[in-house]
PDB file of C-alpha atoms and ligand atoms in Angstrom:
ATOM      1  CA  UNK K   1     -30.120  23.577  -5.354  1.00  0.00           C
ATOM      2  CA  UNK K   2     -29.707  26.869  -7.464  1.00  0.00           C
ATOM      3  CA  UNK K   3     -26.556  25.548  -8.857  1.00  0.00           C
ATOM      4  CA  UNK K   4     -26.629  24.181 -12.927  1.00  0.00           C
ATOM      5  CA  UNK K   5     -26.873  20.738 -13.335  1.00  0.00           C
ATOM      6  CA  UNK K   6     -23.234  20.385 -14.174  1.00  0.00           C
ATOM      7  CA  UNK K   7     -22.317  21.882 -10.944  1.00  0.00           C
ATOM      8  CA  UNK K   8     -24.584  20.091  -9.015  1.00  0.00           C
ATOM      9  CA  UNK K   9     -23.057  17.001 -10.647  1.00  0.00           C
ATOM     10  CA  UNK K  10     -19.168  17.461  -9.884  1.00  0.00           C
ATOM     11  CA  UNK K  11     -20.393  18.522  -6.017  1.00  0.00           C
ATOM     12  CA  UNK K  12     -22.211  14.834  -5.815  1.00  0.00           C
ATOM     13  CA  UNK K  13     -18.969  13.213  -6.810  1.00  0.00           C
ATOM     14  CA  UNK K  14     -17.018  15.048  -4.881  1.00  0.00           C
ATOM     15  CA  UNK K  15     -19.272  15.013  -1.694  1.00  0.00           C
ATOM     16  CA  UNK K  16     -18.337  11.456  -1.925  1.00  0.00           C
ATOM     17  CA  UNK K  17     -14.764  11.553  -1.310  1.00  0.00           C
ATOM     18  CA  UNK K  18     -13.815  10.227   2.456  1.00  0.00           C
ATOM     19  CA  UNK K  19     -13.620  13.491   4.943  1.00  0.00           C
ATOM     20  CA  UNK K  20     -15.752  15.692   2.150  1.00  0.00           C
ATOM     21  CA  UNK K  21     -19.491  16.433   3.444  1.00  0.00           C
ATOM     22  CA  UNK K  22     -21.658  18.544   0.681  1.00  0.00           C
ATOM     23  CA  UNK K  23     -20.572  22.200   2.388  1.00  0.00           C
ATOM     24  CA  UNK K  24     -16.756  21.249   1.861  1.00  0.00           C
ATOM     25  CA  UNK K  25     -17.528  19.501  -1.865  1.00  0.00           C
ATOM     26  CA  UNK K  26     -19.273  22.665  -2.804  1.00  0.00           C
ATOM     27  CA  UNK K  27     -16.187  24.866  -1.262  1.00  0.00           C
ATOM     28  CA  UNK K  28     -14.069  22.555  -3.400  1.00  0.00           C
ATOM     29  CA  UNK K  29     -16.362  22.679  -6.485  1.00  0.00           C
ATOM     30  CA  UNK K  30     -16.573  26.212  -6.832  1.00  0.00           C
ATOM     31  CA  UNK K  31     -13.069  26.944  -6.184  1.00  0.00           C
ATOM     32  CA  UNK K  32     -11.968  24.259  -9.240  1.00  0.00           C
ATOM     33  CA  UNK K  33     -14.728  26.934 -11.442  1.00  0.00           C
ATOM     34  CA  UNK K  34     -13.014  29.608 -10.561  1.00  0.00           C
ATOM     35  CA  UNK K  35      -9.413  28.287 -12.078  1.00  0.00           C
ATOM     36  CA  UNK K  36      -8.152  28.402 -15.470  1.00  0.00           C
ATOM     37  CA  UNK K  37      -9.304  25.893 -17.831  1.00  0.00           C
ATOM     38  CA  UNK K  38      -5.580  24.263 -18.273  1.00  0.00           C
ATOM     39  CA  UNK K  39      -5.323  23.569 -14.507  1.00  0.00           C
ATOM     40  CA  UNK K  40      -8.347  22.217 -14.498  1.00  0.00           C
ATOM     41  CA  UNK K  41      -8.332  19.807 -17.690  1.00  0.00           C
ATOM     42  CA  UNK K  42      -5.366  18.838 -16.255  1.00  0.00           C
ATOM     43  CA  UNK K  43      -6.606  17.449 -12.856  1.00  0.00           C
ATOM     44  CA  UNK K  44      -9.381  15.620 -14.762  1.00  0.00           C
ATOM     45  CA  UNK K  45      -6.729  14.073 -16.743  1.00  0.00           C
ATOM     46  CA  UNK K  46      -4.784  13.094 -14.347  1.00  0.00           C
ATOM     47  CA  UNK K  47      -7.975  11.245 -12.880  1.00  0.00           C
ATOM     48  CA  UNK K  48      -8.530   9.358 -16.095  1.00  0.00           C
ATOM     49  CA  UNK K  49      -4.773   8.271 -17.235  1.00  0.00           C
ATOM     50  CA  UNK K  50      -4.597   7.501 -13.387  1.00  0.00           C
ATOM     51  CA  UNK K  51      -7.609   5.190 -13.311  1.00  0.00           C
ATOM     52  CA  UNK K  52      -6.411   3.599 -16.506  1.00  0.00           C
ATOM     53  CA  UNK K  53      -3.197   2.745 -16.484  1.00  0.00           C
ATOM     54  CA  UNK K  54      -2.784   2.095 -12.806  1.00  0.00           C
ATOM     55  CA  UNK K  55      -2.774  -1.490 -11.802  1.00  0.00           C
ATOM     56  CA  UNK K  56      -0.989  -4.040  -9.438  1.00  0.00           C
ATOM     57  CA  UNK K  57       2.305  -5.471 -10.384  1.00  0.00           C
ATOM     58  CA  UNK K  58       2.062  -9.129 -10.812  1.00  0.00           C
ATOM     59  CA  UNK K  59       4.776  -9.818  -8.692  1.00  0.00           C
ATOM     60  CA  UNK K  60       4.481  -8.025  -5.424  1.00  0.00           C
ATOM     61  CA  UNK K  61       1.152  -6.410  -5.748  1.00  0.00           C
ATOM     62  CA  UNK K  62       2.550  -2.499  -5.490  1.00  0.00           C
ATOM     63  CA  UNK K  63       0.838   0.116  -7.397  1.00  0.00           C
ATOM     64  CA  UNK K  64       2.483   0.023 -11.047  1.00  0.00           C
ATOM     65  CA  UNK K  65       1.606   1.635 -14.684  1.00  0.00           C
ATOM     66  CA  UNK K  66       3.353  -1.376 -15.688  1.00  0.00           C
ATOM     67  CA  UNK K  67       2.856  -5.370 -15.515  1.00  0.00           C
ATOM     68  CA  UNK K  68       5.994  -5.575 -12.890  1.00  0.00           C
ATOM     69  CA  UNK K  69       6.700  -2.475 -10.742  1.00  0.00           C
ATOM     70  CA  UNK K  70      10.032  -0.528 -10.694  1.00  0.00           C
ATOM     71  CA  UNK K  71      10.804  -2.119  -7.869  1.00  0.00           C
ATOM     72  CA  UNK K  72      10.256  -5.526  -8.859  1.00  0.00           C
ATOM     73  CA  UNK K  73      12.411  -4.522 -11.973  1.00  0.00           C
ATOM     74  CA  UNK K  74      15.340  -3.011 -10.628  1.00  0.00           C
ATOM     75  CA  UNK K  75      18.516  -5.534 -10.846  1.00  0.00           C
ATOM     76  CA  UNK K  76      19.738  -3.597  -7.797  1.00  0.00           C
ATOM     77  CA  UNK K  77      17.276  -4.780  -5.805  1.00  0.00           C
ATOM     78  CA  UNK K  78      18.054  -8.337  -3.463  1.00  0.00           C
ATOM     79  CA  UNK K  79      15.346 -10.391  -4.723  1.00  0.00           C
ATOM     80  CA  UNK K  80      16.208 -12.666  -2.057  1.00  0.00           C
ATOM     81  CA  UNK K  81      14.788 -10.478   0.897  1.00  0.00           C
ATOM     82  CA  UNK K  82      11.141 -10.069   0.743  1.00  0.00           C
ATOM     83  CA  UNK K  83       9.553  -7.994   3.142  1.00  0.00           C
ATOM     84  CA  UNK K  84       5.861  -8.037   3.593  1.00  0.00           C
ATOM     85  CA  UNK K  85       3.633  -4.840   4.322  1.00  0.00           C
ATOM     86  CA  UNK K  86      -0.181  -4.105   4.072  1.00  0.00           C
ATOM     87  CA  UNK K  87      -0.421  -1.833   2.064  1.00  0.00           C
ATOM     88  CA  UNK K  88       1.067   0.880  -1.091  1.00  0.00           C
ATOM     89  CA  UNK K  89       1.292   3.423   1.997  1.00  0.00           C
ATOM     90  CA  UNK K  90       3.331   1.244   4.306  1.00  0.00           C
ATOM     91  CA  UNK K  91       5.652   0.300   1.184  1.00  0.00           C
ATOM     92  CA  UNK K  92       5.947   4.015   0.141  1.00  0.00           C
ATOM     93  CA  UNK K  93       6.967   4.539   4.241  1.00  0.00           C
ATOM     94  CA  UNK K  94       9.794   2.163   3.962  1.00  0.00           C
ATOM     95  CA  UNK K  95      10.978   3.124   0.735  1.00  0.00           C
ATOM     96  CA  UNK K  96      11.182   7.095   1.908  1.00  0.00           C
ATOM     97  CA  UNK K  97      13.132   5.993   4.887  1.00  0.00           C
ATOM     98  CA  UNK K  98      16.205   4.614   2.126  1.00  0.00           C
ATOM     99  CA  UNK K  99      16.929   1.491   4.446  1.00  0.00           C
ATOM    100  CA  UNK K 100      15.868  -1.743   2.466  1.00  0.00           C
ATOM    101  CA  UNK K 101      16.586  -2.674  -0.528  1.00  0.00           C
ATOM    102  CA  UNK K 102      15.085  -5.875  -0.780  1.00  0.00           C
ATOM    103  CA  UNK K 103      11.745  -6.865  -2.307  1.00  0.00           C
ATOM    104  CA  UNK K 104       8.069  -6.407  -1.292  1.00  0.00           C
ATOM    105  CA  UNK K 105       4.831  -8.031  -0.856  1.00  0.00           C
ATOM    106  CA  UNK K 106       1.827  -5.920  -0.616  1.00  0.00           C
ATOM    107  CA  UNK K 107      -1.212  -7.731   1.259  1.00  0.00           C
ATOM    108  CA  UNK K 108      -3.938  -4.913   0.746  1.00  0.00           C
ATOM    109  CA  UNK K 109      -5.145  -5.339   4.074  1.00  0.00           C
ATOM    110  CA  UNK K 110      -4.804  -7.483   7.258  1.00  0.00           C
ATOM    111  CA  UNK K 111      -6.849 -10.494   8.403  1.00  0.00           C
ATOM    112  CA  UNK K 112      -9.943  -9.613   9.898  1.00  0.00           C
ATOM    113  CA  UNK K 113     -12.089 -12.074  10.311  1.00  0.00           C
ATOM    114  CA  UNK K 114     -15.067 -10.138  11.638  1.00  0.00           C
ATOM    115  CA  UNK K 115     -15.194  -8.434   8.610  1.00  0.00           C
ATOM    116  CA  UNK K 116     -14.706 -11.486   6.507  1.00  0.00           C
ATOM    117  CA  UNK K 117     -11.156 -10.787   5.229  1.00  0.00           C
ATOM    118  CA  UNK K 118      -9.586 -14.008   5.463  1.00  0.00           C
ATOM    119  CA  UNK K 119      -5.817 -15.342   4.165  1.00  0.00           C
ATOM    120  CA  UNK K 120      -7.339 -15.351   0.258  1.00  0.00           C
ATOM    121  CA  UNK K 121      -8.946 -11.643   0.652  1.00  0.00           C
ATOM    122  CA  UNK K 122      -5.098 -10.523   1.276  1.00  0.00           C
ATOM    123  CA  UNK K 123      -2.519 -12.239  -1.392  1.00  0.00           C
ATOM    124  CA  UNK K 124      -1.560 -14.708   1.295  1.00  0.00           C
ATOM    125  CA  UNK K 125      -1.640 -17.399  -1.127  1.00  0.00           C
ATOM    126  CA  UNK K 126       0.443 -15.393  -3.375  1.00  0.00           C
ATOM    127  CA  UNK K 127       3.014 -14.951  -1.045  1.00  0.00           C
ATOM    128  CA  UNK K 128       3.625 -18.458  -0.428  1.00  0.00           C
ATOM    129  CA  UNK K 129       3.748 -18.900  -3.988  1.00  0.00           C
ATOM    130  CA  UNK K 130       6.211 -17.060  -4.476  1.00  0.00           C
ATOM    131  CA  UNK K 131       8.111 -18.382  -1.442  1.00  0.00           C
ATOM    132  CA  UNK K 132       7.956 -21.692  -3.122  1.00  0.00           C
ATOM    133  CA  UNK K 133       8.919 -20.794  -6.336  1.00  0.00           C
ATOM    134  CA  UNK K 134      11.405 -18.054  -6.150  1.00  0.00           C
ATOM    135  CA  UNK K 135      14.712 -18.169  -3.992  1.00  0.00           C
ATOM    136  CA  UNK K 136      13.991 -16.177  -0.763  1.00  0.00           C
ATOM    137  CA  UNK K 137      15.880 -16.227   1.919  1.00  0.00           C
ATOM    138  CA  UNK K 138      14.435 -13.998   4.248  1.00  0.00           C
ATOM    139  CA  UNK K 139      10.535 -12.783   4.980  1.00  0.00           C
ATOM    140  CA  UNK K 140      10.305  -9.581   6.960  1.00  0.00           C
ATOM    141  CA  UNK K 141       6.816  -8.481   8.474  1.00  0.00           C
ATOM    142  CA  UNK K 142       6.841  -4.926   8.607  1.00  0.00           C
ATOM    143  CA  UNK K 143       3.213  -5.194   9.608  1.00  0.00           C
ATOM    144  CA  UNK K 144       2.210  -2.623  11.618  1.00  0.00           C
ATOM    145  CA  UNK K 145       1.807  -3.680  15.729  1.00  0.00           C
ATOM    146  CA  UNK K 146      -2.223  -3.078  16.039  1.00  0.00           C
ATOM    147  CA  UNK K 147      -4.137  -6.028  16.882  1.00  0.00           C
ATOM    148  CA  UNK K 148      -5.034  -6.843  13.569  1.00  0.00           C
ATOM    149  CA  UNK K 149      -1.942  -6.381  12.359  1.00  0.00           C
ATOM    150  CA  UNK K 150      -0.229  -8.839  15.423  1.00  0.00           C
ATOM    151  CA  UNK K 151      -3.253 -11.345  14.147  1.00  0.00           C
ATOM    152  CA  UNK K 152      -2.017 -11.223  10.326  1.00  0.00           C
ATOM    153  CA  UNK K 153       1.898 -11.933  11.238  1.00  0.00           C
ATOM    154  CA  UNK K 154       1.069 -14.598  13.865  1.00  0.00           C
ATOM    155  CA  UNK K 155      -1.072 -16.411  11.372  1.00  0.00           C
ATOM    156  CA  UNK K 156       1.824 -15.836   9.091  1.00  0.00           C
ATOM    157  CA  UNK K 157       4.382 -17.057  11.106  1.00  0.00           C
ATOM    158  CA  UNK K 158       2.481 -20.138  11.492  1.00  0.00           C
ATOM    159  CA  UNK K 159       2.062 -20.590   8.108  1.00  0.00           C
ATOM    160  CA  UNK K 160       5.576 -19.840   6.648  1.00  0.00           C
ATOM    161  CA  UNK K 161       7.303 -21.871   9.538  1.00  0.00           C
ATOM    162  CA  UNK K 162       6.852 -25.466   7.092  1.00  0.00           C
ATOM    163  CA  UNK K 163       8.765 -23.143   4.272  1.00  0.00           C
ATOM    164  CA  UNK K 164      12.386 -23.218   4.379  1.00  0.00           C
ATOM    165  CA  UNK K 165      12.927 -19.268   5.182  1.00  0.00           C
ATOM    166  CA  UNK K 166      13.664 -17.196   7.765  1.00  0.00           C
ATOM    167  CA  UNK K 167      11.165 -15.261   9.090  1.00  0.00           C
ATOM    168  CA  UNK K 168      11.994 -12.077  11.039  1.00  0.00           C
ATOM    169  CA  UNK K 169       9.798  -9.178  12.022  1.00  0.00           C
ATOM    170  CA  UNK K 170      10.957  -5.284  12.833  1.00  0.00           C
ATOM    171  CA  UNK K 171      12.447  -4.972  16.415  1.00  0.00           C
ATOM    172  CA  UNK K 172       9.952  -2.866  18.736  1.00  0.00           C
ATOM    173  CA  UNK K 173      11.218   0.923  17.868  1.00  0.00           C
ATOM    174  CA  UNK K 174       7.749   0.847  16.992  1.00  0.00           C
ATOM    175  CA  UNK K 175       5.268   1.410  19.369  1.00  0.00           C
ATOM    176  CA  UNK K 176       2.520  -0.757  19.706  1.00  0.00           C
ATOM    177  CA  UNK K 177      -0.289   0.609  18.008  1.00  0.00           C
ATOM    178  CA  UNK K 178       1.307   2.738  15.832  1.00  0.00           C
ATOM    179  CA  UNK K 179       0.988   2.778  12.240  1.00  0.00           C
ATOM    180  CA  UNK K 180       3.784   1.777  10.172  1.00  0.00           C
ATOM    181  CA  UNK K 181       2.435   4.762   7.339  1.00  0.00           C
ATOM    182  CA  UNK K 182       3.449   7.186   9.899  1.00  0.00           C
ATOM    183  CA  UNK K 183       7.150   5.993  11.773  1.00  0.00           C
ATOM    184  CA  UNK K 184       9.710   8.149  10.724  1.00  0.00           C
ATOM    185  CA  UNK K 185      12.892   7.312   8.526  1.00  0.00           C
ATOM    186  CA  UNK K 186      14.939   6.823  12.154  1.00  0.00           C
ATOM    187  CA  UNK K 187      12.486   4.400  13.735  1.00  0.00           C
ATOM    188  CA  UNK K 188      11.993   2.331  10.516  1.00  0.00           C
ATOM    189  CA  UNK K 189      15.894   2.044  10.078  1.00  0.00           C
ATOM    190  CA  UNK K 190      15.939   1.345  13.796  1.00  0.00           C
ATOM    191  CA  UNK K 191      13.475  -1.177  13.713  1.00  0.00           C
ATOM    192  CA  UNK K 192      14.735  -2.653  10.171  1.00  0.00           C
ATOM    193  CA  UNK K 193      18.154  -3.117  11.238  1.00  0.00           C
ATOM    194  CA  UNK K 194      17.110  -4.532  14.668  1.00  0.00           C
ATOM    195  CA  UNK K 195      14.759  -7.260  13.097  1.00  0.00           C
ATOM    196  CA  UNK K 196      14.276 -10.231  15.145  1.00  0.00           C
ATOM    197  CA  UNK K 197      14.583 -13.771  13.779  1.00  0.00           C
ATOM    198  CA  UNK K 198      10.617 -15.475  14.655  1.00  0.00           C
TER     199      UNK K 198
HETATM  200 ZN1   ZN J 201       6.450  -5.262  -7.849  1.00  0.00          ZN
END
C-alpha cells in the first residue's frame, strides 16, 4: 500500500463496514482527507458520543441516551397498549407513520432457531415481565410477515394466550414477505387500524 500508515488505518476500519469492499473504503477515506478539519472532527465525534451514551431503555429496549426512552417517558403515551416489533428500524417505521401512540417492545431480532436465537436471545422474557407486572391491555405484533417473523408471533401467541391480554396482530395490508422497515405510512395505518384480535 503506498498510503501512510494512518491512512491505511481509517481504510481497514472502514473496509469493514457492511456493503464497503477496500476500493469503496479507500473512495470514502480519501474523500473524508480531502474535507475541512471541522467536518471531519465532527463525524468522529459523533462516532464516539454515539457509542457512549447510546444504550437500551430499560423498559422497552429502544435505542435511548437515557435509562428510559422518550417514548417510554412521555405521559401522552397509552401505556396500556404495547406493541411489539423486532427491531429500532421497525419502531422508527411505525412512529414516522404518526398512527400509534401506545408503547413498544423491541425484541432485537426474531426466533431462529437454526441460528441459535431462541425466546431468551430476543427479550421474550422481558416482555412477559412486563405483561405481568404492568397493566396492559393490549399486545400488538407488528412483526413483520417473513417466515421467521410468522415463527416469532406464533410462538408468541402461544405463550401470551395464559396472560390475561389481548393479543392482536396488524391486518394483512402487508404483504407477506415484506418488511415492516419499509411499508409506507398508508399501509401501516391500514394495517394498524385493521388489527385482528388472535
Ligand atoms: Zn422505552
Amino acid at each position: 500500500m503506498v498510503f501512510p500508515e494512518p491512512l491505511t488505518r481509517l481504510i481497514r476500519n472502514l473496509s469493514r463496514l457492511p456493503g464497503l469492499g477496500e476500493k469503496s473504503a479507500t473512495r470514502l477515506a480519501l474523500y473524508l482527507l480531502r474535507r475541512p478539519q471541522e467536518e471531519v472532527l465532527e463525524l468522529a465525534e459523533s462516532l464516539k458520543e454515539m457509542r457512549e451514551k447510546v444504550r437500551l431503555c430499560q423498559k422497552c429496549f429502544n435505542f435511548s441516551a437515557s435509562p428510559l426512552c422518550d417514548i417510554c417517558q412521555d405521559p401522552q403515551r397509552d401505556s396500556r397498549l404495547i406493541c411489539v416489533v423486532e427491531d429500532p428500524a421497525a419502531l422508527s417505521s411505525i412512529e414516522a407513520a404518526g398512527v400509534f401512540s401506545g408503547l413498544y417492545h423491541v425484541l432485537h431480532g426474531v426466533l431462529s432457531p437454526r441460528d441459535g436465537i431462541g425466546p431468551k436471545e430476543i427479550r421474550i422474557p422481558d416482555l412477559i415481565e412486563r405483561i405481568r407486572k404492568e397493566a396492559i391491555k393490549e399486545v400488538i405484533l407488528a412483526l413483520s410477515p417473513t417466515v421467521a417473523g410468522e415463527a416469532t408471533a406464533s410462538y408468541l401467541v402461544e405463550i401470551l394466550r395464559d396472560l390475561s391480554v389481548r393479543i392482536t396482530r396488524l391486518a394483512c395490508g402487508i404483504p407477506m414477505g415484506m418488511d415492516i422497515r419499509y411499508a409506507d405510512k398508508l399501509t401501516l395505518k391500514r394495517a394498524l387500524e385493521g388489527r385482528q384480535i388472535l
